[in-house]
mmCIF file of C-alpha atoms in Angstrom:
data_model
loop_
_atom_site.group_PDB
_atom_site.id
_atom_site.type_symbol
_atom_site.label_atom_id
_atom_site.label_comp_id
_atom_site.label_asym_id
_atom_site.label_seq_id
_atom_site.Cartn_x
_atom_site.Cartn_y
_atom_site.Cartn_z
ATOM 1 C CA MET A 13 44.293 19.411 -29.003
ATOM 2 C CA ASP A 14 43.620 18.002 -25.588
ATOM 3 C CA THR A 15 43.136 21.817 -24.376
ATOM 4 C CA TYR A 16 41.106 22.328 -27.863
ATOM 5 C CA ARG A 17 38.839 19.328 -27.352
ATOM 6 C CA ALA A 18 37.881 20.192 -23.596
ATOM 7 C CA GLU A 19 37.209 24.007 -24.235
ATOM 8 C CA HIS A 20 35.702 23.024 -27.149
ATOM 9 C CA ALA A 21 33.321 20.004 -26.480
ATOM 10 C CA LEU A 22 29.923 19.659 -26.966
ATOM 11 C CA LEU A 23 27.294 18.665 -23.900
ATOM 12 C CA ASP A 24 25.720 14.626 -24.529
ATOM 13 C CA GLY A 25 22.795 13.511 -24.020
ATOM 14 C CA ASP A 26 23.354 10.617 -22.230
ATOM 15 C CA LEU A 27 25.256 12.926 -19.642
ATOM 16 C CA LEU A 28 21.916 15.443 -19.534
ATOM 17 C CA ARG A 29 20.519 12.687 -18.711
ATOM 18 C CA SER A 30 22.293 10.986 -16.151
ATOM 19 C CA PHE A 31 22.186 14.409 -14.804
ATOM 20 C CA ALA A 32 18.384 14.998 -14.403
ATOM 21 C CA ALA A 33 18.228 11.692 -12.997
ATOM 22 C CA VAL A 34 20.307 12.430 -10.300
ATOM 23 C CA ALA A 35 18.637 16.122 -9.433
ATOM 24 C CA GLU A 36 14.941 14.497 -9.511
ATOM 25 C CA THR A 37 15.573 11.571 -7.083
ATOM 26 C CA GLY A 38 18.258 13.063 -4.732
ATOM 27 C CA SER A 39 20.479 10.559 -4.907
ATOM 28 C CA VAL A 40 23.174 9.259 -7.523
ATOM 29 C CA THR A 41 21.863 5.619 -6.097
ATOM 30 C CA ALA A 42 18.504 6.580 -6.914
ATOM 31 C CA GLY A 43 19.038 8.153 -10.272
ATOM 32 C CA ALA A 44 21.187 4.980 -11.489
ATOM 33 C CA SER A 45 18.493 2.760 -10.655
ATOM 34 C CA ALA A 46 15.668 4.768 -12.009
ATOM 35 C CA LEU A 47 18.119 4.304 -15.144
ATOM 36 C CA GLY A 48 19.409 0.587 -14.851
ATOM 37 C CA ARG A 49 22.827 1.852 -14.803
ATOM 38 C CA THR A 50 25.616 1.204 -12.090
ATOM 39 C CA GLN A 51 25.734 3.844 -9.332
ATOM 40 C CA SER A 52 29.732 4.306 -10.263
ATOM 41 C CA ALA A 53 28.834 4.364 -14.142
ATOM 42 C CA VAL A 54 26.751 7.357 -12.953
ATOM 43 C CA SER A 55 28.770 8.818 -10.521
ATOM 44 C CA GLN A 56 31.347 8.892 -12.863
ATOM 45 C CA GLN A 57 29.362 10.700 -15.820
ATOM 46 C CA ILE A 58 28.365 13.917 -12.984
ATOM 47 C CA LYS A 59 31.982 14.190 -12.589
ATOM 48 C CA ARG A 60 32.194 13.916 -16.827
ATOM 49 C CA LEU A 61 30.161 16.884 -17.463
ATOM 50 C CA GLU A 62 30.952 18.308 -14.313
ATOM 51 C CA ALA A 63 34.170 18.461 -15.660
ATOM 52 C CA LEU A 64 33.515 19.165 -19.180
ATOM 53 C CA LEU A 65 31.450 22.575 -17.207
ATOM 54 C CA GLY A 66 33.858 23.157 -15.095
ATOM 55 C CA GLN A 67 31.357 23.979 -12.191
ATOM 56 C CA ASN A 68 30.141 21.925 -9.122
ATOM 57 C CA LEU A 69 26.481 20.582 -10.297
ATOM 58 C CA PHE A 70 25.924 19.182 -6.929
ATOM 59 C CA LEU A 71 27.060 19.718 -2.720
ATOM 60 C CA ARG A 72 27.375 16.136 -1.202
ATOM 61 C CA GLN A 73 25.611 15.780 1.947
ATOM 62 C CA ALA A 74 25.474 12.689 4.440
ATOM 63 C CA ARG A 75 22.079 11.624 2.902
ATOM 64 C CA GLY A 76 21.967 12.146 -0.745
ATOM 65 C CA VAL A 77 22.450 15.362 -2.554
ATOM 66 C CA ARG A 78 21.074 18.824 -3.915
ATOM 67 C CA LEU A 79 21.381 21.265 -7.068
ATOM 68 C CA THR A 80 24.018 23.629 -6.940
ATOM 69 C CA ALA A 81 22.604 26.925 -8.478
ATOM 70 C CA PRO A 82 24.477 26.177 -11.507
ATOM 71 C CA GLY A 83 23.216 22.912 -11.162
ATOM 72 C CA GLU A 84 19.627 24.189 -11.047
ATOM 73 C CA ARG A 85 20.040 26.009 -13.614
ATOM 74 C CA LEU A 86 21.520 23.081 -16.126
ATOM 75 C CA TYR A 87 18.496 21.167 -14.675
ATOM 76 C CA GLY A 88 15.966 23.665 -16.435
ATOM 77 C CA ARG A 89 17.458 23.625 -19.606
ATOM 78 C CA ALA A 90 18.756 19.755 -19.621
ATOM 79 C CA ARG A 91 14.931 19.426 -19.049
ATOM 80 C CA GLN A 92 13.954 21.022 -22.650
ATOM 81 C CA LEU A 93 16.584 19.410 -24.794
ATOM 82 C CA LEU A 94 16.224 15.990 -23.427
ATOM 83 C CA GLY A 95 12.562 16.366 -24.150
ATOM 84 C CA LEU A 96 13.153 18.265 -27.614
ATOM 85 C CA ILE A 97 15.432 15.229 -28.199
ATOM 86 C CA GLU A 98 12.321 12.665 -26.859
ATOM 87 C CA THR A 99 9.907 15.376 -29.375
ATOM 88 C CA THR A 100 12.316 14.687 -32.645
ATOM 89 C CA THR A 101 12.959 11.121 -31.812
ATOM 90 C CA SER A 102 8.470 10.207 -32.273
ATOM 91 C CA GLU A 103 8.521 12.138 -34.440
ATOM 92 C CA LEU A 104 10.932 10.588 -37.244
ATOM 93 C CA ARG A 105 10.145 7.213 -35.738
ATOM 94 C CA GLY A 106 6.153 8.213 -36.735
ATOM 95 C CA ASP A 107 4.586 7.848 -33.216
ATOM 96 C CA ALA A 108 3.989 11.496 -32.123
ATOM 97 C CA LEU A 109 1.501 10.998 -30.099
ATOM 98 C CA GLU A 110 -1.983 13.835 -30.725
ATOM 99 C CA GLY A 111 -5.393 14.089 -28.798
ATOM 100 C CA TYR A 112 -6.650 15.142 -25.567
ATOM 101 C CA VAL A 113 -6.291 13.738 -22.176
ATOM 102 C CA ARG A 114 -7.843 14.108 -19.301
ATOM 103 C CA VAL A 115 -5.524 13.309 -15.813
ATOM 104 C CA GLY A 116 -6.277 14.381 -12.179
ATOM 105 C CA VAL A 117 -3.559 14.241 -9.489
ATOM 106 C CA PRO A 118 -3.796 14.594 -5.911
ATOM 107 C CA GLU A 119 -3.655 18.421 -4.236
ATOM 108 C CA GLU A 120 -1.138 16.763 -2.108
ATOM 109 C CA TYR A 121 1.235 16.267 -5.096
ATOM 110 C CA GLY A 122 0.011 19.038 -6.973
ATOM 111 C CA ALA A 123 2.998 21.091 -6.373
ATOM 112 C CA THR A 124 6.051 18.123 -6.815
ATOM 113 C CA LEU A 125 4.619 16.047 -8.968
ATOM 114 C CA LEU A 126 2.374 17.223 -11.427
ATOM 115 C CA PRO A 127 5.312 19.950 -13.228
ATOM 116 C CA ALA A 128 7.916 17.864 -13.584
ATOM 117 C CA VAL A 129 5.270 15.250 -15.430
ATOM 118 C CA LEU A 130 3.896 17.805 -17.462
ATOM 119 C CA ALA A 131 7.066 19.705 -18.404
ATOM 120 C CA ARG A 132 8.296 16.071 -19.361
ATOM 121 C CA PHE A 133 5.120 14.986 -21.483
ATOM 122 C CA ALA A 134 4.499 18.155 -23.212
ATOM 123 C CA ALA A 135 8.169 18.159 -24.926
ATOM 124 C CA ALA A 136 7.279 15.252 -25.707
ATOM 125 C CA HIS A 137 4.288 15.672 -27.416
ATOM 126 C CA PRO A 138 3.494 18.688 -27.888
ATOM 127 C CA GLY A 139 0.231 17.616 -29.893
ATOM 128 C CA VAL A 140 -1.549 16.391 -26.640
ATOM 129 C CA GLN A 141 -4.034 18.639 -25.173
ATOM 130 C CA VAL A 142 -4.085 17.655 -21.469
ATOM 131 C CA SER A 143 -7.077 18.594 -18.795
ATOM 132 C CA LEU A 144 -6.156 18.661 -15.112
ATOM 133 C CA ARG A 145 -7.952 18.200 -12.165
ATOM 134 C CA CYS A 146 -5.775 19.395 -9.012
ATOM 135 C CA GLU A 147 -8.302 17.717 -5.660
ATOM 136 C CA PRO A 148 -8.305 15.109 -2.844
ATOM 137 C CA SER A 149 -8.190 11.998 -3.705
ATOM 138 C CA PRO A 150 -12.140 10.808 -3.729
ATOM 139 C CA ALA A 151 -13.719 14.044 -5.517
ATOM 140 C CA LEU A 152 -10.944 12.501 -8.095
ATOM 141 C CA GLU A 153 -12.149 8.799 -7.285
ATOM 142 C CA MET A 154 -15.959 9.914 -8.198
ATOM 143 C CA ALA A 155 -14.762 11.660 -11.317
ATOM 144 C CA THR A 156 -12.902 8.443 -12.975
ATOM 145 C CA PHE A 157 -16.174 6.192 -12.022
ATOM 146 C CA ALA A 158 -18.157 8.790 -13.211
ATOM 147 C CA ASP A 159 -15.626 8.577 -16.816
ATOM 148 C CA GLU A 160 -14.765 12.097 -16.444
ATOM 149 C CA LEU A 161 -11.497 11.860 -15.788
ATOM 150 C CA ASP A 162 -8.396 9.052 -18.455
ATOM 151 C CA LEU A 163 -6.547 8.508 -15.272
ATOM 152 C CA ALA A 164 -6.279 9.692 -11.621
ATOM 153 C CA VAL A 165 -3.622 8.938 -9.210
ATOM 154 C CA LEU A 166 -4.900 8.338 -5.784
ATOM 155 C CA LEU A 167 -3.624 8.910 -2.263
ATOM 156 C CA ILE A 168 -5.790 6.023 -0.683
ATOM 157 C CA ASP A 169 -5.438 3.513 2.507
ATOM 158 C CA SER A 170 -3.185 0.998 2.836
ATOM 159 C CA GLY A 171 -5.695 -1.455 2.922
ATOM 160 C CA ARG A 172 -7.122 -0.967 -0.023
ATOM 161 C CA GLY A 173 -5.664 -1.765 -3.319
ATOM 162 C CA GLU A 174 -7.271 -0.777 -6.592
ATOM 163 C CA GLY A 175 -5.246 0.342 -8.961
ATOM 164 C CA GLU A 176 -1.559 0.330 -10.033
ATOM 165 C CA LEU A 177 0.686 0.910 -7.120
ATOM 166 C CA LEU A 178 3.350 3.787 -7.767
ATOM 167 C CA ALA A 179 4.539 4.405 -4.236
ATOM 168 C CA GLU A 180 3.812 4.174 -0.291
ATOM 169 C CA ASP A 181 4.026 7.404 1.720
ATOM 170 C CA PRO A 182 3.730 6.992 5.953
ATOM 171 C CA THR A 183 1.062 8.739 7.353
ATOM 172 C CA VAL A 184 1.923 10.456 10.678
ATOM 173 C CA TRP A 185 0.668 13.185 12.830
ATOM 174 C CA VAL A 186 2.451 16.602 12.391
ATOM 175 C CA ALA A 187 3.090 19.219 15.600
ATOM 176 C CA PRO A 188 4.279 22.506 15.054
ATOM 177 C CA ALA A 189 8.173 23.034 15.685
ATOM 178 C CA THR A 190 7.368 24.528 18.961
ATOM 179 C CA PRO A 191 6.858 21.860 21.940
ATOM 180 C CA GLY A 192 3.952 21.739 24.127
ATOM 181 C CA ILE A 193 1.102 21.745 21.934
ATOM 182 C CA GLU A 194 0.334 18.165 21.489
ATOM 183 C CA LEU A 195 0.223 17.510 25.779
ATOM 184 C CA GLU A 196 -3.063 20.492 25.712
ATOM 185 C CA ASP A 197 -6.101 19.187 26.929
ATOM 186 C CA PRO A 198 -8.350 19.106 25.360
ATOM 187 C CA LEU A 199 -6.003 18.763 22.224
ATOM 188 C CA PRO A 200 -6.221 21.126 19.477
ATOM 189 C CA VAL A 201 -6.534 19.109 15.785
ATOM 190 C CA ALA A 202 -6.675 20.404 12.390
ATOM 191 C CA MET A 203 -8.876 17.286 10.461
ATOM 192 C CA PHE A 204 -10.655 17.715 6.767
ATOM 193 C CA ASP A 205 -14.094 19.202 7.009
ATOM 194 C CA GLU A 206 -15.284 15.963 5.079
ATOM 195 C CA ASP A 207 -15.468 12.292 5.605
ATOM 196 C CA CYS A 208 -12.444 10.265 4.737
ATOM 197 C CA TRP A 209 -9.954 7.458 5.977
ATOM 198 C CA TRP A 210 -8.013 10.130 7.890
ATOM 199 C CA ARG A 211 -10.105 11.288 9.545
ATOM 200 C CA SER A 212 -12.031 8.372 10.435
ATOM 201 C CA TRP A 213 -8.767 6.605 11.680
ATOM 202 C CA ALA A 214 -7.906 9.352 13.442
ATOM 203 C CA LEU A 215 -10.196 10.327 15.734
ATOM 204 C CA ARG A 216 -10.918 6.518 16.669
ATOM 205 C CA SER A 217 -6.786 5.725 17.672
ATOM 206 C CA LEU A 218 -7.730 9.648 20.125
ATOM 207 C CA ASP A 219 -10.921 7.823 20.807
ATOM 208 C CA ALA A 220 -9.365 4.818 21.951
ATOM 209 C CA ARG A 221 -6.878 6.434 23.731
ATOM 210 C CA GLY A 222 -9.372 8.074 26.370
ATOM 211 C CA ARG A 223 -7.955 11.378 24.494
ATOM 212 C CA ARG A 224 -10.041 14.425 24.663
ATOM 213 C CA TYR A 225 -10.150 16.252 21.680
ATOM 214 C CA ARG A 226 -11.403 19.798 19.935
ATOM 215 C CA VAL A 227 -11.925 20.594 16.745
ATOM 216 C CA ALA A 228 -9.528 23.687 15.825
ATOM 217 C CA CYS A 229 -8.936 23.936 12.481
ATOM 218 C CA SER A 230 -11.470 22.312 9.003
ATOM 219 C CA SER A 231 -10.114 22.574 5.975
ATOM 220 C CA ARG A 232 -11.447 20.899 2.359
ATOM 221 C CA SER A 233 -7.377 20.984 1.468
ATOM 222 C CA VAL A 234 -4.187 19.865 2.226
ATOM 223 C CA ALA A 235 -3.145 23.433 2.448
ATOM 224 C CA GLY A 236 -5.192 24.502 5.275
ATOM 225 C CA LEU A 237 -3.836 21.209 7.683
ATOM 226 C CA GLN A 238 -0.199 22.509 6.915
ATOM 227 C CA ALA A 239 -1.106 25.880 7.900
ATOM 228 C CA ALA A 240 -2.451 25.218 10.348
ATOM 229 C CA VAL A 241 -0.208 23.428 12.150
ATOM 230 C CA SER A 242 2.359 25.018 10.797
ATOM 231 C CA ALA A 243 1.030 28.641 12.605
ATOM 232 C CA GLY A 244 1.184 26.693 15.607
ATOM 233 C CA LEU A 245 -2.876 26.150 16.119
ATOM 234 C CA ALA A 246 -2.914 22.197 15.937
ATOM 235 C CA VAL A 247 -2.038 18.962 14.660
ATOM 236 C CA ALA A 248 -2.863 17.287 12.501
ATOM 237 C CA VAL A 249 -2.674 14.071 10.456
ATOM 238 C CA LEU A 250 -0.750 14.075 7.099
ATOM 239 C CA SER A 251 1.284 11.730 4.425
ATOM 240 C CA LEU A 252 4.609 12.590 5.727
ATOM 241 C CA SER A 253 6.080 13.814 1.981
ATOM 242 C CA THR A 254 3.814 16.638 2.596
ATOM 243 C CA ALA A 255 5.029 17.064 5.857
ATOM 244 C CA PRO A 256 5.306 21.427 6.301
ATOM 245 C CA ALA A 257 9.390 21.506 7.151
ATOM 246 C CA GLY A 258 10.145 22.431 10.751
ATOM 247 C CA CYS A 259 7.130 20.648 12.506
ATOM 248 C CA ARG A 260 7.870 17.850 14.284
ATOM 249 C CA ILE A 261 6.233 14.240 13.657
ATOM 250 C CA LEU A 262 4.812 12.108 16.925
ATOM 251 C CA GLY A 263 4.624 8.875 17.698
ATOM 252 C CA PRO A 264 3.820 6.494 20.623
ATOM 253 C CA LYS A 265 6.252 8.026 22.394
ATOM 254 C CA ASP A 266 4.524 10.712 22.624
ATOM 255 C CA GLY A 267 1.218 9.376 22.844
ATOM 256 C CA PHE A 268 0.428 9.277 19.624
ATOM 257 C CA GLU A 269 -0.594 5.736 17.956
ATOM 258 C CA SER A 270 0.600 4.734 14.776
ATOM 259 C CA LEU A 271 -0.912 5.514 12.301
ATOM 260 C CA PRO A 272 -2.162 3.252 8.931
ATOM 261 C CA GLY A 273 0.756 4.009 5.527
ATOM 262 C CA SER A 274 -0.866 5.724 2.384
ATOM 263 C CA ARG A 275 -1.164 4.311 -0.683
ATOM 264 C CA ILE A 276 0.063 5.968 -4.069
ATOM 265 C CA VAL A 277 -2.027 4.244 -7.183
ATOM 266 C CA LEU A 278 -3.113 5.018 -10.582
ATOM 267 C CA ARG A 279 -6.295 4.276 -11.020
ATOM 268 C CA ARG A 280 -7.476 4.170 -15.130
ATOM 269 C CA ALA A 281 -10.952 4.454 -16.257
ATOM 270 C CA ARG A 282 -11.434 2.314 -18.770
ATOM 271 C CA GLU A 283 -9.263 -0.991 -19.855
ATOM 272 C CA ARG A 284 -8.748 0.063 -23.076
ATOM 273 C CA LEU A 285 -6.601 3.946 -22.534
ATOM 274 C CA SER A 286 -6.093 6.043 -25.884
ATOM 275 C CA PRO A 287 -2.591 6.618 -27.042
ATOM 276 C CA PRO A 288 -2.847 9.962 -25.493
ATOM 277 C CA ALA A 289 -3.863 8.498 -21.883
ATOM 278 C CA ALA A 290 -1.217 6.374 -22.269
ATOM 279 C CA GLY A 291 1.404 8.047 -23.272
ATOM 280 C CA MET A 292 0.875 10.374 -20.118
ATOM 281 C CA GLU A 293 -0.137 7.214 -17.688
ATOM 282 C CA ARG A 294 3.522 6.424 -19.143
ATOM 283 C CA ALA A 295 4.642 9.730 -18.324
ATOM 284 C CA ILE A 296 3.628 9.136 -14.012
ATOM 285 C CA ARG A 297 4.728 6.453 -13.775
ATOM 286 C CA ASP A 298 7.827 6.853 -15.130
ATOM 287 C CA ALA A 299 7.740 10.109 -12.655
ATOM 288 C CA PHE A 300 7.129 8.051 -9.878
ATOM 289 C CA ALA A 301 10.350 5.213 -10.636
ATOM 290 C CA ARG A 302 12.434 8.340 -11.111
ATOM 291 C CA LEU A 303 11.717 9.599 -6.994
ATOM 292 C CA GLY A 304 12.149 6.048 -6.505
ATOM 293 C CA GLY A 305 8.536 6.249 -4.967
ATOM 294 C CA ILE A 306 8.220 8.885 -2.701
ATOM 295 C CA ARG A 307 11.427 11.729 -1.719
ATOM 296 C CA PRO A 308 9.647 13.314 1.024
ATOM 297 C CA ARG A 309 10.790 16.657 0.569
ATOM 298 C CA SER A 310 10.224 18.627 3.463
ATOM 299 C CA ALA A 311 10.601 15.585 5.182
ATOM 300 C CA ARG A 312 14.436 16.615 4.784
ATOM 301 C CA ARG A 313 13.882 19.141 7.096
ATOM 302 C CA VAL A 314 11.154 17.092 9.999
ATOM 303 C CA ARG A 315 12.558 16.935 12.884
ATOM 304 C CA SER A 316 10.985 14.567 15.328
ATOM 305 C CA ALA A 317 9.514 15.555 18.685
ATOM 306 C CA PRO A 318 12.068 15.343 21.088
ATOM 307 C CA GLU A 319 12.202 12.562 24.199
ATOM 308 C CA ASN A 320 9.948 13.853 27.408
#
């Protein structure tokens, strides 16, 4: 009888929620926090799920966990199933959303945060049409003031406080994997080609230290700065979570001043939101909560610069 039950047991929604939370946060502790449960309870649920499927879903590491190949396959299905549960619940309660929402997300997080938010929101609210803008934060901020967006996630100077704080993301000097470029005179730097607080702080910091520099690369996008660093052309100022894999983080011991951190805030275009916009606001807030704020995916492979 016990063998029959083990062979024919079905996936449980509660187990899938715990699995998805751990997969999205990268650790059992953070996943449990996002769910409002104890670490031991979530750990037991993961063990039950692995026993049920006869597969190891996570590789345990010194810091957190990562999905195995079977875990990756299950994660996609789990999100579909959980979305279907949410949609069905909303429909039966009579609170399914319909309408239109305009949302903006900085390009820094468009490839990491946005897909998870949209997949979950679309699954829960198929009747909502979503208009997306993925641009630098200054452009999104202007669009919000112009009422061209209902909601915007913005990356702003830590000294500013407008909007609901979602997370903080350290601002760092990033250098190519191979040492040496930071010693060049003048220093080759990659900068945004538009005025922004990152550019202002970086150049002011170099001037204060009497460090000569030349703009080796200018770009309107974070991807351009990432490419310049990865190609070994220059050092750049980026948020830690967007630092390219394998790069080096430079600090005071390397002759680079620490920079003010970045704040990730959620900005509304108006006080009262439409039901679809309010639903998207909850989805964005939930996405950051599941990540425990910002989980620097690339930073797990980022290396500090060696001692001189």
